XYZ file of N, CA, C and O in Angstrom:
560
model
N -58.374 10.871 -51.182
C -59.438 11.434 -51.656
C -59.464 12.863 -51.188
O -59.126 13.034 -50.043
N -59.308 13.411 -52.037
C -58.669 15.732 -51.564
C -60.381 15.692 -51.197
O -61.332 15.769 -51.676
N -59.903 17.240 -50.253
C -61.072 18.153 -50.023
C -61.491 18.756 -50.882
O -60.719 18.716 -52.388
N -62.886 19.033 -51.106
C -63.233 20.056 -52.380
C -62.801 21.412 -51.969
O -62.449 21.705 -50.749
N -62.702 21.675 -52.991
C -62.105 23.809 -52.998
C -63.365 24.137 -53.696
O -63.320 24.776 -55.134
N -64.187 24.857 -53.379
C -65.414 25.759 -53.443
C -64.788 27.191 -54.438
O -63.529 27.369 -53.799
N -65.420 28.028 -55.106
C -66.251 27.408 -55.442
C -66.193 26.394 -56.900
O -65.592 25.985 -56.972
N -67.429 25.625 -56.688
C -67.289 24.398 -57.363
C -67.767 24.752 -58.701
O -69.353 25.226 -58.819
N -67.509 23.695 -59.852
C -68.137 23.987 -61.051
C -69.961 23.516 -60.932
O -69.759 22.514 -60.192
N -70.447 23.707 -61.966
C -70.383 24.464 -62.857
C -70.793 26.148 -62.713
O -71.414 26.073 -61.546
N -69.598 27.188 -63.189
C -69.130 28.655 -62.226
C -70.675 29.334 -62.655
O -70.772 29.178 -64.523
N -71.142 30.456 -62.258
C -71.966 31.563 -62.511
C -70.917 32.883 -62.663
O -70.039 32.078 -61.677
N -71.443 33.811 -62.978
C -70.318 35.152 -62.969
C -70.165 35.310 -61.417
O -68.673 35.838 -61.306
N -70.642 35.134 -59.919
C -70.347 35.447 -58.932
C -69.122 34.480 -58.549
O -68.414 34.779 -58.124
N -69.688 32.896 -58.918
C -68.863 32.154 -58.531
C -67.307 31.636 -59.255
O -66.139 31.699 -58.517
N -67.409 32.379 -60.714
C -66.812 32.394 -61.448
C -64.939 33.877 -60.895
O -64.567 33.444 -60.961
N -65.658 34.469 -60.357
C -65.232 35.739 -59.444
C -64.507 35.489 -59.140
O -63.898 36.110 -58.287
N -65.167 34.142 -57.488
C -64.898 34.379 -56.339
C -63.674 33.137 -57.073
O -62.683 33.186 -55.751
N -63.638 32.605 -57.538
C -62.407 31.464 -57.906
C -60.929 32.302 -57.798
O -60.196 31.778 -58.214
N -61.429 33.572 -59.254
C -60.501 34.201 -59.736
C -60.117 34.904 -58.300
O -58.595 35.232 -58.436
N -60.654 35.668 -57.165
C -60.130 36.492 -56.529
C -59.242 35.267 -55.710
O -58.355 35.601 -55.134
N -59.403 34.102 -55.420
C -58.929 33.172 -54.398
C -57.943 32.917 -55.173
O -56.694 32.752 -54.377
N -57.543 32.399 -56.645
C -56.063 32.325 -57.585
C -55.754 33.240 -56.900
O -54.348 33.997 -56.555
N -55.961 34.906 -57.349
C -55.095 36.001 -56.850
C -54.740 36.584 -55.617
O -52.844 36.367 -55.519
N -55.073 36.366 -54.757
C -55.489 36.196 -53.227
C -53.654 34.929 -52.335
O -53.351 35.160 -52.512
N -54.515 33.315 -53.655
C -53.247 32.779 -53.221
C -51.824 32.592 -54.224
O -50.674 32.901 -52.730
N -51.987 33.311 -54.722
C -50.573 33.534 -55.802
C -49.815 34.621 -54.923
O -48.414 34.739 -54.782
N -50.370 35.725 -54.540
C -50.001 37.174 -53.868
C -49.089 36.601 -52.970
O -48.471 36.910 -51.744
N -49.847 35.350 -51.946
C -48.958 34.836 -50.472
C -47.583 34.407 -50.960
O -46.646 33.977 -50.386
N -47.641 33.675 -52.544
C -45.954 33.579 -52.717
C -45.611 32.435 -52.060
O -44.319 32.209 -51.667
N -46.625 31.535 -51.828
C -46.484 30.057 -50.843
C -46.995 29.140 -51.526
O -47.656 28.690 -52.297
N -45.676 28.310 -52.061
C -46.088 27.396 -53.284
C -46.856 25.928 -53.179
O -47.691 25.880 -53.979
N -46.587 25.920 -51.514
C -47.447 24.895 -51.100
C -49.360 25.434 -50.750
O -49.874 24.815 -51.654
N -49.560 26.536 -50.427
C -50.483 27.215 -50.900
C -51.200 26.930 -52.148
O -52.342 26.591 -52.087
N -50.856 28.074 -53.081
C -50.964 27.485 -54.503
C -50.742 26.278 -55.030
O -52.227 25.898 -55.263
N -50.213 25.442 -54.672
C -50.001 24.347 -55.413
C -51.556 23.233 -54.615
O -51.651 21.825 -55.469
N -51.870 23.587 -53.712
C -52.885 22.880 -53.374
C -54.203 23.029 -53.996
O -55.434 22.331 -53.692
N -54.207 23.757 -54.573
C -55.881 24.264 -55.276
C -55.245 23.873 -56.736
O -56.630 23.658 -57.576
N -54.137 22.630 -57.022
C -54.425 21.848 -58.087
C -54.452 20.529 -58.130
O -54.417 20.275 -56.932
N -54.994 19.754 -58.754
C -54.917 18.328 -58.800
C -53.804 17.604 -58.946
O -53.139 18.143 -59.101
N -54.006 16.514 -58.154
C -52.626 15.681 -57.902
C -51.690 15.602 -59.309
O -50.282 15.740 -59.536
N -52.634 14.997 -60.665
C -52.261 15.844 -61.521
C -51.998 16.338 -62.984
O -52.582 16.381 -63.775
N -52.558 17.634 -62.100
C -53.240 18.647 -62.962
C -52.005 18.856 -63.854
O -50.388 18.547 -63.947
N -51.579 19.299 -65.299
C -51.463 19.814 -66.251
C -51.232 20.848 -66.631
O -52.278 21.364 -66.512
N -50.388 21.430 -66.609
C -50.041 22.731 -66.554
C -49.249 23.662 -67.993
O -47.971 22.306 -68.184
N -49.561 24.419 -68.555
C -48.474 24.645 -69.914
C -48.210 26.141 -69.699
O -49.235 26.789 -69.239
N -47.218 26.604 -69.076
C -46.652 27.815 -68.493
C -45.182 28.607 -69.413
O -44.179 28.412 -69.133
N -46.070 29.666 -70.303
C -44.914 29.872 -71.265
C -44.512 28.380 -71.860
O -45.255 27.924 -72.648
N -43.107 28.365 -72.199
C -42.993 27.060 -72.876
C -42.006 26.090 -71.750
O -41.765 24.979 -72.134
N -42.543 25.749 -70.509
C -42.928 24.635 -69.477
C -44.061 24.194 -69.895
O -45.047 24.523 -70.173
N -43.899 22.586 -69.631
C -45.212 21.699 -69.813
C -44.637 21.181 -68.217
O -43.331 20.706 -67.651
N -45.419 21.334 -67.659
C -45.756 20.760 -65.868
C -46.734 19.385 -65.732
O -47.642 19.667 -66.192
N -46.502 18.988 -64.798
C -47.087 17.766 -64.771
C -47.556 17.289 -62.883
O -46.502 16.946 -62.648
N -48.647 17.375 -62.548
C -48.876 17.348 -61.386
C -47.894 18.391 -60.421
O -47.428 19.022 -60.381
N -48.223 17.895 -58.910
C -48.256 19.231 -57.592
C -46.790 19.335 -57.282
O -46.801 20.166 -57.287
N -45.956 17.876 -57.712
C -45.028 17.777 -57.134
C -44.125 19.273 -58.176
O -43.353 19.741 -57.549
N -44.792 18.947 -59.514
C -43.895 19.816 -60.180
C -44.191 21.205 -59.648
O -43.179 22.310 -59.791
N -44.971 21.402 -60.018
C -46.073 23.005 -59.551
C -45.574 23.425 -58.795
O -45.002 24.899 -59.031
N -45.217 22.964 -57.587
C -44.213 23.515 -56.134
C -43.004 23.680 -56.084
O -42.592 24.926 -56.143
N -42.457 23.628 -57.235
C -40.672 23.000 -58.136
C -40.730 24.225 -58.469
O -39.965 25.315 -58.360
N -41.604 24.419 -59.283
C -41.640 25.355 -60.218
C -41.956 26.761 -59.723
O -41.393 27.982 -59.879
N -43.046 27.264 -58.891
C -43.496 28.198 -58.216
C -42.274 28.389 -57.169
O -42.068 29.611 -57.125
N -41.423 27.603 -56.462
C -40.248 27.945 -55.546
C -39.631 28.765 -56.167
O -38.828 29.456 -55.631
N -39.198 28.128 -57.444
C -38.043 28.645 -58.748
C -38.711 30.280 -58.692
O -37.856 30.909 -58.441
N -39.569 30.095 -59.564
C -40.532 31.331 -59.897
C -40.363 32.259 -58.828
O -39.188 33.808 -59.169
N -40.371 32.512 -57.237
C -40.708 32.846 -56.354
C -39.113 33.249 -55.562
O -39.256 34.562 -55.096
N -38.112 32.785 -56.643
C -36.567 32.999 -56.078
C -36.469 33.920 -56.689
O -35.238 34.554 -56.571
N -36.824 33.878 -58.086
C -35.956 35.007 -59.045
C -37.276 36.130 -59.421
O -36.709 37.259 -59.291
N -37.969 36.035 -58.769
C -39.321 37.412 -59.063
C -39.274 37.693 -58.210
O -40.014 37.266 -57.095
N -38.904 38.540 -57.622
C -38.568 39.311 -56.239
C -40.243 40.310 -56.381
O -40.190 40.910 -57.274
N -40.476 40.982 -54.839
C -41.587 41.636 -54.684
C -42.780 41.073 -55.500
O -43.014 42.193 -55.931
N -42.871 40.228 -55.864
C -43.913 39.906 -56.907
C -45.357 40.287 -56.393
O -45.826 40.473 -55.622
N -45.953 40.955 -57.039
C -47.425 41.551 -57.291
C -48.160 41.555 -58.137
O -47.836 41.385 -59.398
N -49.646 40.845 -58.070
C -50.331 40.100 -59.399
C -51.777 40.480 -59.378
O -52.360 40.659 -58.007
N -52.586 40.908 -60.344
C -53.840 41.277 -60.505
C -54.583 40.331 -61.449
O -53.911 39.894 -62.677
N -55.437 39.898 -61.245
C -56.272 38.857 -62.062
C -57.449 39.083 -62.764
O -57.904 39.630 -61.231
N -57.756 39.101 -63.598
C -59.277 39.264 -63.914
C -60.179 39.120 -64.441
O -59.526 37.917 -66.112
N -61.424 38.913 -64.319
C -61.674 37.691 -65.084
C -62.899 37.665 -66.236
O -62.999 39.012 -66.262
N -62.172 36.659 -67.657
C -61.999 37.632 -68.683
C -63.654 36.441 -69.224
O -64.277 37.343 -70.034
N -63.534 34.865 -68.887
C -65.139 34.817 -69.754
C -64.772 33.426 -68.888
O -63.461 32.702 -68.095
N -66.658 32.525 -68.595
C -66.828 31.245 -68.030
C -67.614 30.384 -68.456
O -68.565 31.167 -69.598
N -67.242 29.379 -68.439
C -69.001 28.183 -68.709
C -68.192 26.914 -68.076
O -67.492 26.521 -68.091
N -68.927 26.374 -67.642
C -69.164 24.991 -67.241
C -68.214 25.120 -66.122
O -68.145 25.518 -64.937
N -67.194 24.299 -66.848
C -66.159 23.984 -65.520
C -65.082 24.997 -65.781
O -63.983 24.510 -65.567
N -65.046 25.882 -66.775
C -63.879 26.258 -67.133
C -63.862 28.063 -66.992
O -65.166 28.441 -67.053
N -62.537 28.061 -66.843
C -62.825 29.585 -66.655
C -61.464 30.879 -67.235
O -60.466 29.856 -67.875
N -61.348 31.529 -67.594
C -60.201 32.114 -68.479
C -60.108 33.353 -67.880
O -61.031 34.456 -67.788
N -59.023 33.790 -68.055
C -58.593 34.861 -66.670
C -57.584 36.149 -67.951
O -56.743 34.875 -68.804
N -57.461 36.801 -67.531
C -56.179 37.586 -68.241
C -55.364 38.304 -67.114
O -56.393 38.622 -65.791
N -54.370 39.180 -66.610
C -53.770 39.203 -65.700
C -52.309 40.080 -66.116
O -51.884 39.799 -67.359
N -51.829 40.532 -65.103
C -50.541 41.559 -65.194
C -50.081 41.429 -63.752
O -50.831 41.164 -62.442
N -48.806 40.728 -63.792
C -48.299 41.172 -62.267
C -46.668 41.654 -62.904
O -46.109 41.795 -63.622
N -46.133 42.323 -61.607
C -44.623 43.207 -61.562
C -44.033 42.229 -60.751
O -44.257 42.045 -59.484
N -43.040 42.609 -60.738
C -41.345 42.150 -59.899
C -40.447 42.517 -60.542
O -40.593 43.431 -61.658
N -39.158 42.321 -59.453
C -38.098 42.879 -60.172
C -37.047 41.482 -60.073
O -37.312 40.896 -59.006
N -35.937 41.614 -60.941
C -34.880 40.575 -60.634
C -34.255 40.757 -59.666
O -33.782 42.274 -58.735
N -32.697 40.236 -59.632
C -31.822 40.362 -58.366
C -31.345 41.693 -58.908
O -30.175 42.070 -57.888
N -30.714 41.638 -59.983
C -30.222 43.264 -60.668
C -31.016 44.047 -60.142
O -30.820 45.614 -60.352
N -32.252 44.136 -59.771
C -33.446 45.738 -59.655
C -34.277 46.084 -60.857
O -35.368 46.465 -60.655
N -34.023 45.485 -62.198
C -34.796 45.255 -63.162
C -36.457 44.732 -63.109
O -36.923 43.908 -62.045
N -37.389 46.076 -63.134
C -38.585 45.573 -62.678
C -39.111 45.588 -64.076
O -39.028 45.995 -64.982
N -40.099 44.492 -64.087
C -40.932 43.655 -65.112
C -42.401 44.023 -65.115
O -42.970 43.923 -64.169
N -43.312 43.983 -65.645
C -44.258 43.817 -66.102
C -45.269 42.637 -66.743
O -44.569 42.718 -67.816
N -45.394 42.043 -66.302
C -45.610 40.741 -66.888
C -46.890 40.400 -67.757
O -47.942 41.110 -66.752
N -47.353 40.389 -68.719
C -48.995 40.436 -69.100
C -49.445 39.179 -69.495
O -48.393 38.473 -69.973
N -50.646 38.544 -69.439
C -51.271 37.072 -70.034
C -52.543 36.577 -70.401
O -53.220 37.452 -69.578
N -52.540 35.455 -70.146
C -53.732 34.915 -70.340
C -53.544 33.910 -69.580
O -52.473 33.054 -70.110
N -54.939 33.338 -69.228
C -54.590 31.854 -68.732
C -56.245 31.167 -69.378
O -57.328 32.252 -68.875
N -56.358 30.080 -69.656
C -57.636 29.248 -69.534
C -57.458 28.228 -68.606
O -56.289 27.447 -68.459
N -58.376 27.496 -67.478
C -58.284 26.826 -66.595
C -59.557 25.884 -66.726
O -61.078 26.402 -67.225
N -59.453 24.756 -66.485
C -60.248 23.647 -66.430
C -60.303 23.218 -65.190
O -58.969 22.773 -64.375
N -61.549 22.758 -64.648
C -61.931 22.263 -63.301
C -62.109 21.119 -63.140
O -63.138 20.325 -63.634
N -61.684 20.102 -62.050
C -62.431 19.066 -61.996
C -63.743 19.124 -61.540
O -64.065 20.531 -60.202
N -64.294 18.397 -60.928
C -66.246 18.727 -60.053
C -65.606 19.268 -58.934
O -66.059 19.511 -58.187
N -64.557 18.245 -57.841
C -64.221 19.036 -56.694
C -63.652 20.353 -56.890
O -63.386 20.861 -55.282
N -63.443 21.224 -57.568
C -63.124 22.726 -57.498
C -61.768 23.435 -58.043
O -61.350 23.519 -57.811
N -60.473 21.406 -57.622
C -59.799 21.149 -58.362
C -59.384 21.832 -59.513
O -59.815 21.023 -60.739
N -58.638 22.327 -59.437
C -58.064 23.141 -61.302
C -56.768 21.634 -61.765
O -55.857 21.624 -61.323
N -57.649 21.309 -62.554
C -56.677 19.613 -63.489
C -56.302 20.443 -64.360
O -55.343 19.429 -65.128
N -56.138 21.556 -64.980
C -55.609 22.058 -66.469
C -55.313 23.810 -66.690
O -56.487 24.318 -66.265
N -54.327 23.925 -66.923
C -53.630 25.788 -66.944
C -53.045 25.818 -67.803
O -51.993 24.872 -68.112
N -53.659 26.559 -68.573
C -52.687 27.194 -70.167
C -52.556 28.731 -69.814
O -53.095 29.175 -69.652
N -50.795 29.062 -69.824
C -50.472 30.284 -69.350
C -49.793 30.726 -70.365
O -49.056 29.930 -70.851
N -50.355 32.011 -71.078
C -49.645 32.700 -72.329
C -48.759 33.514 -71.930
O -49.497 34.723 -71.262
N -47.532 34.694 -71.581
C -47.135 35.460 -70.667
C -46.004 36.072 -71.695
O -45.244 35.524 -71.947
N -46.163 37.633 -71.600
C -45.280 37.966 -71.909
C -44.498 39.392 -70.794
O -45.208 39.941 -70.165
N -43.631 39.575 -70.712
C -42.680 40.477 -70.086
C -42.496 41.626 -70.597
O -41.847 41.769 -71.893
N -42.367 42.594 -70.085
C -41.732 44.480 -70.005
C -40.971 44.839 -69.162
O -41.715 44.868 -68.259
N -39.764 45.143 -69.969
C -39.170 45.957 -68.605
C -40.017 47.209 -68.139
O -40.558 47.865 -69.185
N -39.708 47.642 -66.983
C -41.026 49.120 -66.693
C -39.899 49.711 -65.289
O -38.466 48.839 -65.116
N -39.574 51.109 -65.151
C -39.260 51.876 -64.743
C -39.675 51.636 -63.225
O -40.815 51.352 -63.231
N -38.991 51.589 -61.728
C -39.697 51.313 -60.966
C -41.010 52.233 -60.249
O -42.010 52.089 -59.982
N -40.801 53.835 -60.738
C -41.977 54.670 -61.166
C -43.061 54.436 -61.373
O -44.008 54.819 -61.140
N -43.014 53.299 -62.078
C -44.125 53.337 -63.667
C -44.944 52.088 -62.786
O -45.291 51.752 -63.916
N -44.168 51.327 -61.707
C -45.067 50.537 -61.052
C -46.429 51.079 -60.807
O -47.109 51.735 -60.251
N -47.502 50.064 -60.971
C -48.803 49.891 -60.399
C -49.554 49.095 -59.699
O -50.824 49.539 -59.410
N -49.103 47.997 -59.585
C -49.811 47.080 -59.011
C -49.255 47.102 -57.395
O -48.323 47.215 -56.785
N -50.189 46.851 -56.738
C -50.083 47.429 -55.246
C -51.408 46.417 -54.320
O -51.632 46.495 -54.872
N -50.757 46.184 -53.458
C -51.438 45.391 -52.697
C -52.894 45.736 -52.463
O -53.771 47.037 -52.199
N -54.170 44.748 -52.792
C -55.478 45.468 -52.332
C -55.458 45.737 -50.995
O -55.348 44.853 -50.118
């Protein structure tokens, strides 16, 4: 049995904002283990054109992501919430090994189990090349 991950559904505006901020903080840690613990053991993801199931696949995906997406910095914003679902929009900036900076924009739809762990994540993401001097996202 897994521990609960507050805040728990059903969400209020305050608890949905707290859930979004906790996710942003975890992803900015760039720690695949820490991030993966926010998902159910059998969590289902769509990330761009990839379909993942379970923490093991999520953890491996994140480790690979942060080996390629260097100096990653993310911002998430609550878009909508209801019951056990939250919708966010986000942007993150990173550079590749050749030094090209990117800004990635997207939307995520999240569905949570009663224990507060995310059981479904649907992410649509687009990448735009940017100059280093055009970076906007810094640490909070």
